[in-house]
Short mmCIF file of C-alpha atoms in Angstrom, two decimals:
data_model
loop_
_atom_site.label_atom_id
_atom_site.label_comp_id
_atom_site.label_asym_id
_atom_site.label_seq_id
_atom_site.Cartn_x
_atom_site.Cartn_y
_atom_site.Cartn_z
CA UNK J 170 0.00 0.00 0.00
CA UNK J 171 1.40 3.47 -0.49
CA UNK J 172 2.40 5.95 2.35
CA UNK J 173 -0.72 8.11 2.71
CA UNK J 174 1.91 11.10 3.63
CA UNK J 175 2.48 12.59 0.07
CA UNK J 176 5.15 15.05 1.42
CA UNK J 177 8.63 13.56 0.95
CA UNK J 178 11.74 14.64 1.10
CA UNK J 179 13.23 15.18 -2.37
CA UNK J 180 16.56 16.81 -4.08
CA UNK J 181 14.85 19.85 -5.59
CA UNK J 182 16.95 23.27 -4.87
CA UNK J 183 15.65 25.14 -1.99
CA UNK J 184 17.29 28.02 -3.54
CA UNK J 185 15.72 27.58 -6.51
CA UNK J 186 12.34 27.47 -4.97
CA UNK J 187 12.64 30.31 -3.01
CA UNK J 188 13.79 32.60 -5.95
CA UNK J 189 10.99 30.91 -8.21
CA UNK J 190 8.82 32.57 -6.00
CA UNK J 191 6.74 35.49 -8.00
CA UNK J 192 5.97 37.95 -4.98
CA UNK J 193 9.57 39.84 -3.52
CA UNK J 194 8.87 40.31 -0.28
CA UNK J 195 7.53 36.58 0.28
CA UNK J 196 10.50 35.75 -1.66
CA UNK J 197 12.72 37.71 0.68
CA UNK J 198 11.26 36.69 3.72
CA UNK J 199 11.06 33.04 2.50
CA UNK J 200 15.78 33.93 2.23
CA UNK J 201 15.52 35.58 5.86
CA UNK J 202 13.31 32.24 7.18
CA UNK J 203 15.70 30.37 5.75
CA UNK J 204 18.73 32.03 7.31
CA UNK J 205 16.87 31.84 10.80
CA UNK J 206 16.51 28.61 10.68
CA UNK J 207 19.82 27.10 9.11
CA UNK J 208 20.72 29.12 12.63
CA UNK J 209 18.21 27.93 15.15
CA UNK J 210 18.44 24.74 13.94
CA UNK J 211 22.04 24.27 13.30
CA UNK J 212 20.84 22.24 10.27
CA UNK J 213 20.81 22.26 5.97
CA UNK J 214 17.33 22.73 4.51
CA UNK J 215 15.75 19.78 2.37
CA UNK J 216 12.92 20.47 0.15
CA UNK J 217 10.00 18.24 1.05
CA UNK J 218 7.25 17.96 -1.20
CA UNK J 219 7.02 20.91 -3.88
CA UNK J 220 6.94 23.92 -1.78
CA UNK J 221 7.89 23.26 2.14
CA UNK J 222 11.43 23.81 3.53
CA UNK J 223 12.20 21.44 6.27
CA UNK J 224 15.05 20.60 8.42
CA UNK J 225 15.64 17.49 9.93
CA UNK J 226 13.17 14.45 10.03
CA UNK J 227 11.53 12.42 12.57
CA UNK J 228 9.59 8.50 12.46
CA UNK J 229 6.39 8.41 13.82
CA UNK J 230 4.26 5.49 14.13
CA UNK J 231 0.39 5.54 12.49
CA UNK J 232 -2.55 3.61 14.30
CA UNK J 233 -1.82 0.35 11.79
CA UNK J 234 1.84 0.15 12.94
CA UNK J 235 3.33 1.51 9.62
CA UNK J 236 6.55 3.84 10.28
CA UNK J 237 6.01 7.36 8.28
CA UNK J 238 8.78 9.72 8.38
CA UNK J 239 7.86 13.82 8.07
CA UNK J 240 10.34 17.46 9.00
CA UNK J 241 11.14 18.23 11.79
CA UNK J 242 10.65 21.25 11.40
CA UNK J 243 10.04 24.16 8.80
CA UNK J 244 8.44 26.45 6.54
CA UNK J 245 6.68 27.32 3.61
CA UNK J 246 6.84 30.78 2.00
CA UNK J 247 3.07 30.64 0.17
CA UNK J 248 1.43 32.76 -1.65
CA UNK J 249 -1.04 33.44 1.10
CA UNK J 250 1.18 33.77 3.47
CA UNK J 251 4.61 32.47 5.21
CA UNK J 252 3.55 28.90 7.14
CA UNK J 253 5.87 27.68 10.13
CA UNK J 254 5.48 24.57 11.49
CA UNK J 255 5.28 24.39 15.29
CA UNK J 256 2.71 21.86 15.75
CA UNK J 257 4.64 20.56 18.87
CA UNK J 258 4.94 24.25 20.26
CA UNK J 259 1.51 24.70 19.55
CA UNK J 260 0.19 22.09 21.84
CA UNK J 261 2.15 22.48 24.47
CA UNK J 262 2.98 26.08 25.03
CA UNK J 263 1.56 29.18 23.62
CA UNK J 264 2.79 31.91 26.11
CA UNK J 265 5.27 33.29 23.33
CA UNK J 266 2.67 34.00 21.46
CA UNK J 267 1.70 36.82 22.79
CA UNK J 268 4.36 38.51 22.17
CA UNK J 269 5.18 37.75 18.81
CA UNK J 270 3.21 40.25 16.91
CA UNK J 271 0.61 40.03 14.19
CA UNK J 272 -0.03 36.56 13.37
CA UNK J 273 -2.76 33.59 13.04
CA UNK J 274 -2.74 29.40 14.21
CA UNK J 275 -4.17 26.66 13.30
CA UNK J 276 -2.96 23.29 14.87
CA UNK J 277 -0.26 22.35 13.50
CA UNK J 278 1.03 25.77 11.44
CA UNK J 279 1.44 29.89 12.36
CA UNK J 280 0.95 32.09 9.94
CA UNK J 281 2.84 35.26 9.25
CA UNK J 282 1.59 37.67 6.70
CA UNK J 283 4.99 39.58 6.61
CA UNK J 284 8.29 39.01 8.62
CA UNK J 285 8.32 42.76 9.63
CA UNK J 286 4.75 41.75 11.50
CA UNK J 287 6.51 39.69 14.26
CA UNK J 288 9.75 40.23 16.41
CA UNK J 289 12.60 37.79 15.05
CA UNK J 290 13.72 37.35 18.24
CA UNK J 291 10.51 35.38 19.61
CA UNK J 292 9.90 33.88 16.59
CA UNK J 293 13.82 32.21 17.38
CA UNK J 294 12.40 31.25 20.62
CA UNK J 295 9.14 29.84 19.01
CA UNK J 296 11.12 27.53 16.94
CA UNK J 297 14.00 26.55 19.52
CA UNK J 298 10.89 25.46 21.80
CA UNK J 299 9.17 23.88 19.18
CA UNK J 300 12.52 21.98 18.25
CA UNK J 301 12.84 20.92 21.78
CA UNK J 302 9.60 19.22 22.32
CA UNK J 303 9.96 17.34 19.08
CA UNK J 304 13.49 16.26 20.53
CA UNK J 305 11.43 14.73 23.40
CA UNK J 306 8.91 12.82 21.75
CA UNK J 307 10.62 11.94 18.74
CA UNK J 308 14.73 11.37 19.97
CA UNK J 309 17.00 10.99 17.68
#
């Protein structure tokens, strides 16, 4: 049976992707996001599917037993709007939030119209906290 999670990691150019990208400031913020997180997470991006950014992986285990393997964290500079993934930051801790400036949730993603919206600094911490709960549940 195939894997039901369609988003894999792949070999496209995550430089490529981000300068594909038609609007310039989602394109630049999509080059700062990177930058922030090559240093939060002391890791190279990976292109996973066609338009998410990831760094690192992690297995997790679905109800039937199968193994799926997904980022461990990332981003996606849409056309909407720049997505983060934090799901683990989410459901444990949302103080930071507060502080971080214009911004929307959902359960799994935050969503950031603009970089210039939010401070930099908390988003660092958002994603350093985010990063340490998935070190917890999911160790290396």
């Amino acid at each position: 049976m195939a894997s039901k999670n369609k988003t894999q990691a792949n070999d496209a150019d995550v430089i490529s992707f981000i300068n594909s990208i038609e609007n310039t400031r989602r394109r630049e913020d999509g080059l700062a996001l990177l930058e922030i997180y090559k240093q939060v997470t002391g890791q190279q991006p990976k292109m996973w599917g066609s338009s998410i950014i990831g760094f690192g992986r992690y297995t997790y285990t679905l109800a039937s037993g199968k193994q799926e393997q997904f980022l461990r964290s990332g981003f996606s500079p849409r056309k909407q709007n720049l997505s983060i993934y934090v799901a683990a930051f989410l459901s444990e801790n949302s103080t930071l939030l507060d502080s971080l400036g214009k911004h929307k949730t959902s359960k799994a993603c935050l969503y950031i119209n603009r970089l210039a919206d939010v401070d930099l600094d908390i988003l660092k911490q958002i994603i350093d906290q985010d990063l340490t709960i998935m070190d917890t549940r999911y160790p290396a």
